Short mmCIF file of C-alpha atoms and ligand atoms in Angstrom, two decimals:
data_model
loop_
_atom_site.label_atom_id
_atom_site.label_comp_id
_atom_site.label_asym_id
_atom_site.label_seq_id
_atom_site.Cartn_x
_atom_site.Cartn_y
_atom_site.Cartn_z
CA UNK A 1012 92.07 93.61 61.50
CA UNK A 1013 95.83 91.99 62.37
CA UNK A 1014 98.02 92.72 64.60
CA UNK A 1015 101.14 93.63 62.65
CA UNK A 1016 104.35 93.71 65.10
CA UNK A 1017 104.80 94.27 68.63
CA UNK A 1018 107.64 96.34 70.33
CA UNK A 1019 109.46 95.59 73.63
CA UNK A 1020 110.99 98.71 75.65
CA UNK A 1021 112.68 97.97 79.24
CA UNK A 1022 113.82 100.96 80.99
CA UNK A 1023 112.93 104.08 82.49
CA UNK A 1024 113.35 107.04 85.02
CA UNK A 1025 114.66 105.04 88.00
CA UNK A 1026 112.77 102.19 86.98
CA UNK A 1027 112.75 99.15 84.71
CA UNK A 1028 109.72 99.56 83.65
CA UNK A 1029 109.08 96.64 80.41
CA UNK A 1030 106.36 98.41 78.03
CA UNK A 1031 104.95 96.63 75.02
CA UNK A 1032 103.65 98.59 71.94
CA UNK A 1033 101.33 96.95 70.14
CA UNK A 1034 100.85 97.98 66.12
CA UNK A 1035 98.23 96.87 63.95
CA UNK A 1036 97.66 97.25 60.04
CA UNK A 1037 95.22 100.05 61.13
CA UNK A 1038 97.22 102.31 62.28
CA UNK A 1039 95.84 101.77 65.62
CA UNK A 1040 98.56 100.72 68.19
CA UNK A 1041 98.24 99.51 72.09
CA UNK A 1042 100.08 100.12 75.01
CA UNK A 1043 100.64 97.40 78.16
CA UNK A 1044 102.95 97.00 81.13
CA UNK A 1045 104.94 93.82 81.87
CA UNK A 1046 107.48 94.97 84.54
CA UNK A 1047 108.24 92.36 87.31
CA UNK A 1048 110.08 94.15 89.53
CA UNK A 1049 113.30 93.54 89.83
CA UNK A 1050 113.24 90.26 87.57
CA UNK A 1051 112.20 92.46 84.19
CA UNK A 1052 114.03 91.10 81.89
CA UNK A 1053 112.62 87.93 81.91
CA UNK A 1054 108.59 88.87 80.94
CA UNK A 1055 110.49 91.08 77.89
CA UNK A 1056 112.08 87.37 77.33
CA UNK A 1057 108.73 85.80 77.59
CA UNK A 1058 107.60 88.37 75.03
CA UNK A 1059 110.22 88.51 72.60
CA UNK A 1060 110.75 84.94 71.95
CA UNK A 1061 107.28 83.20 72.91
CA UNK A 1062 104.55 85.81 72.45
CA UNK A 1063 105.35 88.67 69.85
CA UNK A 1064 106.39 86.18 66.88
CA UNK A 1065 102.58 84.11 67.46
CA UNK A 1066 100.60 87.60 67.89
CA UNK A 1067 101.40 88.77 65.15
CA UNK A 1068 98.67 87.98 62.25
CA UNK A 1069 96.16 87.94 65.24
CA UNK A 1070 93.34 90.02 65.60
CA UNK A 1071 93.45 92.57 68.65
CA UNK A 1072 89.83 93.06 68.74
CA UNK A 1073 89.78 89.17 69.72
CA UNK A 1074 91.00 90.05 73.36
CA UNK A 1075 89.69 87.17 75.44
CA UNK A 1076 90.71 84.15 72.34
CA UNK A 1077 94.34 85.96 72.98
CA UNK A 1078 94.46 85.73 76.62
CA UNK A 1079 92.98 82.18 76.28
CA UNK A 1080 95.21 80.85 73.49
CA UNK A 1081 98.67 82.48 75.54
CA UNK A 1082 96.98 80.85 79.10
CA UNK A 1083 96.18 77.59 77.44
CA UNK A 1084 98.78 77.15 74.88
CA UNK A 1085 101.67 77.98 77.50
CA UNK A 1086 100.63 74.29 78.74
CA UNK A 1087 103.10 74.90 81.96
CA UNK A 1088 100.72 77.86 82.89
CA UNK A 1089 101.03 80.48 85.77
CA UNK A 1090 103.43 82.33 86.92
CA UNK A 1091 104.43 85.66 87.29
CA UNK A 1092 106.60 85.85 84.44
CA UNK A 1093 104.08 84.54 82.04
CA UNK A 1094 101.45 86.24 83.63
CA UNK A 1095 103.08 89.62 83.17
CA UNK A 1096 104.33 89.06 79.86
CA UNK A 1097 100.61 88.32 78.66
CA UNK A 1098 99.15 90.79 81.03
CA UNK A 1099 100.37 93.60 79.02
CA UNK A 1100 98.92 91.84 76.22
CA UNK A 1101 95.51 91.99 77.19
CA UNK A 1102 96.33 95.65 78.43
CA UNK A 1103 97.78 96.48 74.99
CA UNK A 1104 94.17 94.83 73.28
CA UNK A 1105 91.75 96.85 75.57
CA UNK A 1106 93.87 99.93 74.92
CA UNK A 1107 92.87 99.04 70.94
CA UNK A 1108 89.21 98.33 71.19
CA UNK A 1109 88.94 101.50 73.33
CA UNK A 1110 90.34 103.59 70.65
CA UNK A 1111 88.07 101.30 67.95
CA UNK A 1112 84.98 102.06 69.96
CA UNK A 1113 86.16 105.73 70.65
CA UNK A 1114 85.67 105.14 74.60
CA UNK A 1115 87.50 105.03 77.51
CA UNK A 1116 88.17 101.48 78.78
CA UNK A 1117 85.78 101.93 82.31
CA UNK A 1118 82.91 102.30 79.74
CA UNK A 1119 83.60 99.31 77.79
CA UNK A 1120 83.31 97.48 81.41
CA UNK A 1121 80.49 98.76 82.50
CA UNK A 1122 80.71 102.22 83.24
CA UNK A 1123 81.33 104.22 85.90
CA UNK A 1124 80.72 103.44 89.77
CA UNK A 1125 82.06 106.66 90.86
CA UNK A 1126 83.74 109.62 89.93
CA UNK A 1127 86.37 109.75 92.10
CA UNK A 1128 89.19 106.49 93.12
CA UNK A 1129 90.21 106.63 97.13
CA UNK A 1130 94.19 106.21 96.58
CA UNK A 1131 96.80 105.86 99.41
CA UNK A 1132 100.13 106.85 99.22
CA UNK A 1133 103.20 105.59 101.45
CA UNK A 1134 104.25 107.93 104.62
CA UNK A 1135 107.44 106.18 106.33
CA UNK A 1136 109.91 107.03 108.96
CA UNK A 1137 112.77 105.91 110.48
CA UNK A 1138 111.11 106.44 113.90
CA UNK A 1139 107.69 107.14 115.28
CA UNK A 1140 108.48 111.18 115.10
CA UNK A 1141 109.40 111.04 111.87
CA UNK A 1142 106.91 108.53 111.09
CA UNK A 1143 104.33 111.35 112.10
CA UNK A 1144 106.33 114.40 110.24
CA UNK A 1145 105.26 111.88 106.98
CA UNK A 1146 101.95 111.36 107.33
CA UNK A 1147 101.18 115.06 108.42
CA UNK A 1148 102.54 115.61 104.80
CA UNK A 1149 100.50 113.34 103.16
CA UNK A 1150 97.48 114.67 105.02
CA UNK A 1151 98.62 118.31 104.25
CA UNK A 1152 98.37 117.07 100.18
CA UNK A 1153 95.09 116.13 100.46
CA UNK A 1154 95.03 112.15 101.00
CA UNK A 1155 92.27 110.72 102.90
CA UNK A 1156 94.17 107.19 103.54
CA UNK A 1157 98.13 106.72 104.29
CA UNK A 1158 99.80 103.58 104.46
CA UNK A 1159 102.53 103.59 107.92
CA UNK A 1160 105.85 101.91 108.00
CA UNK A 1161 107.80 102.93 111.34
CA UNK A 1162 111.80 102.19 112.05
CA UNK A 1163 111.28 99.88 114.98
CA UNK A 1164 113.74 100.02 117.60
CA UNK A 1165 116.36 97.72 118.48
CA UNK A 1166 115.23 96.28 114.95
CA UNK A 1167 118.65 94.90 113.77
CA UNK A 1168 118.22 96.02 110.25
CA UNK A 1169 115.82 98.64 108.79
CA UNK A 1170 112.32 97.69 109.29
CA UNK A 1171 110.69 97.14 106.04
CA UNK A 1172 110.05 100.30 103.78
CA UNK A 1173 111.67 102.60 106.07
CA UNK A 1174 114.57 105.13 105.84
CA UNK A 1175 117.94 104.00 107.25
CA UNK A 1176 118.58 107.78 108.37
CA UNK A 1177 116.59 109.82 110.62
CA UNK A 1178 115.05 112.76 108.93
CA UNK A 1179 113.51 111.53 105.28
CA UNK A 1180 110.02 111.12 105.33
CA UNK A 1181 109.01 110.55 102.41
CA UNK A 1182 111.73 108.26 100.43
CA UNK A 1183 112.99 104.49 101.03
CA UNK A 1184 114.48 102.32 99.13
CA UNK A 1185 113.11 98.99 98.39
CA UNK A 1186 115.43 98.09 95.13
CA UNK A 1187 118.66 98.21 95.35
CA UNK A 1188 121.31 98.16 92.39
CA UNK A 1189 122.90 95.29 91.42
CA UNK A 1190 121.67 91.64 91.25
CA UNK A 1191 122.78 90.65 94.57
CA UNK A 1192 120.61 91.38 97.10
CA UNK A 1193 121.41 93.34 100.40
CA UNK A 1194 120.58 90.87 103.52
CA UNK A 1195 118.25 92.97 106.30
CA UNK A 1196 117.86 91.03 109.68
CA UNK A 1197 114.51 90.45 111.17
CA UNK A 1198 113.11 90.51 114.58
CA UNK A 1199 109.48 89.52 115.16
CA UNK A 1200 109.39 90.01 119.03
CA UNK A 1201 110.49 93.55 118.77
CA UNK A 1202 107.90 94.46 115.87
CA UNK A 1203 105.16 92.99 117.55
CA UNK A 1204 105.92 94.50 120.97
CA UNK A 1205 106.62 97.89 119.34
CA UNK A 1206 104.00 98.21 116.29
CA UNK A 1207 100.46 97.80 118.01
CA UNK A 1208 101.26 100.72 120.41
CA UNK A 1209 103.04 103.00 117.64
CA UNK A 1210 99.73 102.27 115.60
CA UNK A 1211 97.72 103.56 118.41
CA UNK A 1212 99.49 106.62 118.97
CA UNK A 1213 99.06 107.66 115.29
CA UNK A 1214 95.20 106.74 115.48
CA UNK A 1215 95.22 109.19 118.73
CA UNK A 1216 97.54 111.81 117.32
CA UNK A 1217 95.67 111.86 113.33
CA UNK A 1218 91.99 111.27 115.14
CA UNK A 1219 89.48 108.47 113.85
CA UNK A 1220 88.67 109.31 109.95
CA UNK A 1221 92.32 109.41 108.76
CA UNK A 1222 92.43 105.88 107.14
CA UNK A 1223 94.96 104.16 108.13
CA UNK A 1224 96.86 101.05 106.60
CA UNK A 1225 100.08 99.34 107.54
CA UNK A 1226 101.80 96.18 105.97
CA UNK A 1227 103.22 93.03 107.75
CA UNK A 1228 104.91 91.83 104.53
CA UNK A 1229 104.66 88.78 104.86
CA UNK A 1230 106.70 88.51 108.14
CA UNK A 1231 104.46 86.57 110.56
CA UNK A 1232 103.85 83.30 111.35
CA UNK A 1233 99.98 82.58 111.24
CA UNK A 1234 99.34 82.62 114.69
CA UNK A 1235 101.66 85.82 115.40
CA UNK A 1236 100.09 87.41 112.73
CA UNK A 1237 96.47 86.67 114.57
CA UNK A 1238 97.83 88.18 117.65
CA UNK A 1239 98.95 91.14 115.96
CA UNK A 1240 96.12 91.47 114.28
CA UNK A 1241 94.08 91.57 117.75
CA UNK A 1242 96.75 93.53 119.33
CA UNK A 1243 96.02 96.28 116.63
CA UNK A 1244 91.90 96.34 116.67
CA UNK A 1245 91.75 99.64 119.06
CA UNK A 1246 93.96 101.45 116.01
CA UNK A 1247 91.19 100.68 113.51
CA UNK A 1248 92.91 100.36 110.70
CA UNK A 1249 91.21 100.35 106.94
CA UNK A 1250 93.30 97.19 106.72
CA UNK A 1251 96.47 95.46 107.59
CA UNK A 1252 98.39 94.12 104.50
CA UNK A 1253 99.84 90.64 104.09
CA UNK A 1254 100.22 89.78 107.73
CA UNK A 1255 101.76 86.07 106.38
CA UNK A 1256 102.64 84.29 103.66
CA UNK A 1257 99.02 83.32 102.27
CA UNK A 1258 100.34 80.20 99.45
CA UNK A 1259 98.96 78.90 102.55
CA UNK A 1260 95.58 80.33 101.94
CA UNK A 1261 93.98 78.19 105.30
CA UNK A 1262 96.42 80.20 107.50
CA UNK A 1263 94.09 83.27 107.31
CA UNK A 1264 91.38 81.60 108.97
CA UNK A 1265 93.18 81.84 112.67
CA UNK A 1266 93.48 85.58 112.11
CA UNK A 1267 89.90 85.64 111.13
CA UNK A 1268 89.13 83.44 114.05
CA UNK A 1269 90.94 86.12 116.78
CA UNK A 1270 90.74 89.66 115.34
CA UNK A 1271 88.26 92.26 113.45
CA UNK A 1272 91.05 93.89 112.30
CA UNK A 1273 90.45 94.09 108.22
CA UNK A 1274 93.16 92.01 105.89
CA UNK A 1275 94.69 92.68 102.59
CA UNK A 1276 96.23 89.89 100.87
CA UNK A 1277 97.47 89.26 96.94
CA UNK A 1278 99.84 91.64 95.54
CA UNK A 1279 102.28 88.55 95.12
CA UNK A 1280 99.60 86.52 93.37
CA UNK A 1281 99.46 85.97 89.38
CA UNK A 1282 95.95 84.26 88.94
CA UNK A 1283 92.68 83.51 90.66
CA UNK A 1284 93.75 80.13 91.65
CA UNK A 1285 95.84 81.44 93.80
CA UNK A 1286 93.23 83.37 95.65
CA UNK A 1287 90.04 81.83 95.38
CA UNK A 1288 89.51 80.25 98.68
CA UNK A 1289 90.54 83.18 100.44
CA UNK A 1290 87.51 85.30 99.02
CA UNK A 1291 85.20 82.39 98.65
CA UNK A 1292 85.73 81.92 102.55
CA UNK A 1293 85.54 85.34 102.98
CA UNK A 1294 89.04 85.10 104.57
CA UNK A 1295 90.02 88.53 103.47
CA UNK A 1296 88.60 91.79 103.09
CA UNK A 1297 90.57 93.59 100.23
CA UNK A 1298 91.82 91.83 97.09
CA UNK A 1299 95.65 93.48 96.13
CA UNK A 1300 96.28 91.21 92.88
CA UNK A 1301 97.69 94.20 90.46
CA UNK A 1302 96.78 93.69 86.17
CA UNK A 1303 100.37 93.23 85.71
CA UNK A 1304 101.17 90.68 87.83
CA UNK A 1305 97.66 88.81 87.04
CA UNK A 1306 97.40 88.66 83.51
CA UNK A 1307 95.80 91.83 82.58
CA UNK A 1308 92.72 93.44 82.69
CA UNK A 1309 90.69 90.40 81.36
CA UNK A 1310 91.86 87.81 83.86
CA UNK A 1311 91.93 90.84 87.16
CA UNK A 1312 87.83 91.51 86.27
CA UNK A 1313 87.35 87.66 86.75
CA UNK A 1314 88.90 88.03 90.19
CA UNK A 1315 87.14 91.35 90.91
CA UNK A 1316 83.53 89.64 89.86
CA UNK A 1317 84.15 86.79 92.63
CA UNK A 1318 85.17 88.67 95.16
CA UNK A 1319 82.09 91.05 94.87
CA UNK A 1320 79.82 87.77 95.31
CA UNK A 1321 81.70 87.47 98.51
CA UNK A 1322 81.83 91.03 100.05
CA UNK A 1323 85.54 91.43 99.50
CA UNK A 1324 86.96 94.83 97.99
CA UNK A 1325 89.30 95.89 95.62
CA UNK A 1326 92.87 97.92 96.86
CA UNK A 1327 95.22 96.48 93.76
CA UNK A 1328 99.05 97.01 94.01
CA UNK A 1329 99.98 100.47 92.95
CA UNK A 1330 103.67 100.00 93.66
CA UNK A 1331 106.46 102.79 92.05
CA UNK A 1332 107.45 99.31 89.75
CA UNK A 1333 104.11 99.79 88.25
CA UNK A 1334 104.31 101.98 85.09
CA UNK A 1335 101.73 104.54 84.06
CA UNK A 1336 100.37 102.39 81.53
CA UNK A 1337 99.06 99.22 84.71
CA UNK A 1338 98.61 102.31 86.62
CA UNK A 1339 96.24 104.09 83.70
CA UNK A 1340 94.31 100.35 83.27
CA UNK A 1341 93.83 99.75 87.09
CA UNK A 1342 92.25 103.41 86.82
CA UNK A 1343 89.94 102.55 84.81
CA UNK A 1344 89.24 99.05 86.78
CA UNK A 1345 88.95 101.32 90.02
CA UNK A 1346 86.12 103.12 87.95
CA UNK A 1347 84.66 100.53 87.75
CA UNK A 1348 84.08 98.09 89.87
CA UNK A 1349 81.01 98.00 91.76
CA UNK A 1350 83.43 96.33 94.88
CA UNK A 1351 86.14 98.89 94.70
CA UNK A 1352 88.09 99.98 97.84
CA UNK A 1353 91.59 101.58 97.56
CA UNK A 1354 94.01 101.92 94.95
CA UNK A 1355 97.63 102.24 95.67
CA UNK A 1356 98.93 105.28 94.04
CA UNK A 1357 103.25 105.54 94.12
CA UNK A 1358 103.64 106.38 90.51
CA UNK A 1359 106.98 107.85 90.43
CA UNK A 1360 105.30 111.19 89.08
CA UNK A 1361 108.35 113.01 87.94
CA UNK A 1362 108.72 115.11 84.96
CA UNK A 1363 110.62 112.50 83.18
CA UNK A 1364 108.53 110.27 83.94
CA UNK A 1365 105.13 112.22 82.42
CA UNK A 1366 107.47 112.66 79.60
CA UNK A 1367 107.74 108.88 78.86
CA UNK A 1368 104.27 108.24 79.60
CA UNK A 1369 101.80 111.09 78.68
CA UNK A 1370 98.67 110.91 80.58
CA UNK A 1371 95.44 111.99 81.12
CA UNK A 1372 94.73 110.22 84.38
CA UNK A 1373 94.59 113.13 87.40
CA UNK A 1374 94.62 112.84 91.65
CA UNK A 1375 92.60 115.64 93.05
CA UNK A 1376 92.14 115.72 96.95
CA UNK A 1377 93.32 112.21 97.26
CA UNK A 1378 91.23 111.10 94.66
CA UNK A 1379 92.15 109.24 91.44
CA UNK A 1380 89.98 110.56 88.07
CA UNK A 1381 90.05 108.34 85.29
CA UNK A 1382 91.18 109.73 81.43
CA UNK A 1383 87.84 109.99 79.36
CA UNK A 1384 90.27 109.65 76.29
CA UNK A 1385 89.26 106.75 74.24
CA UNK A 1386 91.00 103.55 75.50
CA UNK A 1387 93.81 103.45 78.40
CA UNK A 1388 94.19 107.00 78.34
CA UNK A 1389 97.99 106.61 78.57
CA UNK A 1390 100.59 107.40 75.77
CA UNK A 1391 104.28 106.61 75.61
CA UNK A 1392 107.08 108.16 74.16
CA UNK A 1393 109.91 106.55 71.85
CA UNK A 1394 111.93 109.28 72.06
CA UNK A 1395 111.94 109.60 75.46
CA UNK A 1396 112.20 105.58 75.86
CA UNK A 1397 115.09 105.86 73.45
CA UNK A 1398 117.28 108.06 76.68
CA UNK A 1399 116.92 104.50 79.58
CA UNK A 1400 118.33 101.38 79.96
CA UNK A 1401 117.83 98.16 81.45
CA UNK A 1402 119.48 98.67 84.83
CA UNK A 1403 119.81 95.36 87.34
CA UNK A 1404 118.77 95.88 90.66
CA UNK A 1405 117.39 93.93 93.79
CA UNK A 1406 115.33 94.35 96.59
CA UNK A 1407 116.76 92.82 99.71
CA UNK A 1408 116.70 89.54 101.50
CA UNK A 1409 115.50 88.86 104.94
CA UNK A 1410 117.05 86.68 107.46
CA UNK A 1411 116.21 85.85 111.36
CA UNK A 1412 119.24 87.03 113.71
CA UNK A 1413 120.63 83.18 113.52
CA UNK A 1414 120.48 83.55 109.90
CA UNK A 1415 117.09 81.57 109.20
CA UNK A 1416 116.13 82.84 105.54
CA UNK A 1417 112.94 85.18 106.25
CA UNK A 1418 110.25 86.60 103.56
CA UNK A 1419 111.55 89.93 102.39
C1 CS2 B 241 104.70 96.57 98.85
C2 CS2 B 241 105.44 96.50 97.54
O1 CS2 B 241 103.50 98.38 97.93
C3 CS2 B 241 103.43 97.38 98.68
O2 CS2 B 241 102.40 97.02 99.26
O3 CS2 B 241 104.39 95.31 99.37
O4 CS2 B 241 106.00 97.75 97.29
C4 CS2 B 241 106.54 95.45 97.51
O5 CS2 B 241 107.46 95.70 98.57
C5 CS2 B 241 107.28 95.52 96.18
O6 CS2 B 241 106.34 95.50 95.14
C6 CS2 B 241 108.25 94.34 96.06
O7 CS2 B 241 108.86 94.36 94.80
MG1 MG B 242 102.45 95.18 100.19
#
């Protein structure tokens, strides 16, 4: 069997998204995700000139020599941009041997673990009132766990992933158009004197099984961060979400030194070098590495298998840059794995966007069920594909009040 051309498609209902089609001389075609957000055209680059033109002649039922020979063979290897580019690859190859075997993609990894996915979805306000209005929505749909961003006051610019205007509760924005980025001003003394008791009254208000997650992004130094994370314990959250920058992957072991509180980490990372010593000393409790970002389904099991030797849980990135088609493969991940925890579920979910993407993938009750149609489960339109384009946008930059460049 040979793979006989690949197709690159970047665009989408208010998002980039970079989908790869990949056809085979039996008839039998794939489907993976390589958008970066906010940096998409460069994985379609990747693709286009580096990986399409050696795929082709390959054969797709050869998933792991692929991944190997596009890890190996890059020489300079790593990187987001690669990562994605040959992440929807290896999505693309299990969505072939699924439809080969005439299974869904869980059962070619084992089968299932449950029948139902825990997702969490993203309630925000521009203050703690509206922050509440949000999550009684989200509770109201039927989700068991809500993340909680909160305006903080006196913050100079909006707090991360929260409305600049009173009164919406259920939209921010995150990218912004353009290529320049807009420049928000940061200031940790007022989040970290505000947060822990705005956590607390939520906890109180929502009672103690609403799951409850919040994320730092990456705004704390280490040893803020392990206050914080102390500070928070009473709230009991399921987990608090990249409390600092963790390339330094020993900085997690002063939060794990102070606080109970549990920690997500990984969404920014592209392999399992990157997060190895955090879950071989147990430094973290969830792993958020998404198969987009980290090379695809093959390399995201290999991180998933080490962190269940070492008690740490899944909760991969389920941002609204993630297409259907990551979404559809982490589904069937989340399926699963015998270490799942959470799955982050913003799929834009509009008409236009089930339009592009057909899908047999369904939340019930805040609960993600996995398509039982033979590989991903996930279809995509090029009609539909035919009515986006690639449109440059930006999420912000993040500077301290005297203009010290910040993590965003
Ligand atoms: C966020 C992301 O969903 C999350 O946990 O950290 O939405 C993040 O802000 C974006 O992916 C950045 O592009
Ligand atoms: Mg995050």
């Amino acid at each position: 069997m040979k793979i006989t051309d690949a197709k690159i498609f970047v665009g989408g209902p208010g998002k980039n998204y970079v989908t790869l089609k990949v056809l085979t001389d039996q008839g039998v075609y794939g489907l993976g995700d390589a958008t970066l957000n906010n940096r998409e055209t460069l994985p379609a680059a990747y693709l286009r000139d580096y990986i399409v033109p050696n795929l082709i002649g390959m054969d797709p039922r050869n998933s792991e020599d692929v991944w190997q020979f596009f890890y190996r063979g890059a020489y300079f290897r790593r990187g987001p941009v690669a990562m994605a580019a040959f992440g929807a690859v290896d999505m693309a190859l299990w969505d072939i041997k699924g439809k080969l075997a005439g299974m869904p993609v869980y059962q070619l990894l084992g089968g299932k673990s449950r029948e139902g996915a825990l997702v969490y979805a993203h309630a925000t306000g521009a203050d703690l009132p509206d922050l509440m209005d949000s999550i009684a929505y989200y509770v109201d749909e039927g989700y068991k766990a809500v993340r909680v961003q909160c305006g903080i006051p006196g913050m100079p610019s909006a707090s991360y992933a929260v409305p600049e205007k009173k009164g919406d509760i259920r939209n921010y924005i995150t990218d912004y158009a353009g290529i320049r980025p807009k420049v928000e001003v940061w200031d940790t003394g007022k989040y970290m004197r505000y947060m822990p008791d705005a956590l607390m009254e939520i906890r109180d208000h929502f009672g103690p099984d609403l799951y409850i997650l919040h994320d730092v992004h990456h705004r704390l130094l280490p040893r803020e961060a392990a206050e914080f994370a102390k500070a928070v314990e009473p709230a009991g959250l399921y987990w608090l979400e990249d409390p600092t920058p963790a390339e330094d992957q020993n900085a997690l072991r002063l939060i794990r030194q102070h606080s109970t509180t549990p920690i997500a980490v990984g969404e920014v990372f592209n392999s399992i070098w990157e997060c190895n010593r955090l879950i071989e000393n147990e430094l973290i409790d969830f792993i958020r590495v998404a198969v987009t970002y980290a090379g695809g389904i093959t390399h995201v099991r290999r991180i998933v298998d080490l962190a269940g030797l070492h008690n740490v849980r899944t909760g991969f990135h389920g941002a609204p840059s993630h297409s259907p088609i990551s979404m559809a493969a982490q589904a069937h991940l989340n399926a699963w794995a015998p270490n799942f925890g959470i799955q982050e579920y913003l799929v834009l979910g509009t008409s236009e966007c089930n339009a592009l993407f057909p899908s047999e993938h369904r939340m019930e009750n805040g609960l993600m069920h996995v398509s039982e149609a033979p590989g991903l489960g996930v279809d995509f339109d090029e009609d539909e594909a035919g009515r986006y384009d690639y449109t440059p946008g930006s999420h912000p930059v993040v500077r301290l009040e005297d203009g010290t460049m910040w993590n965003y």
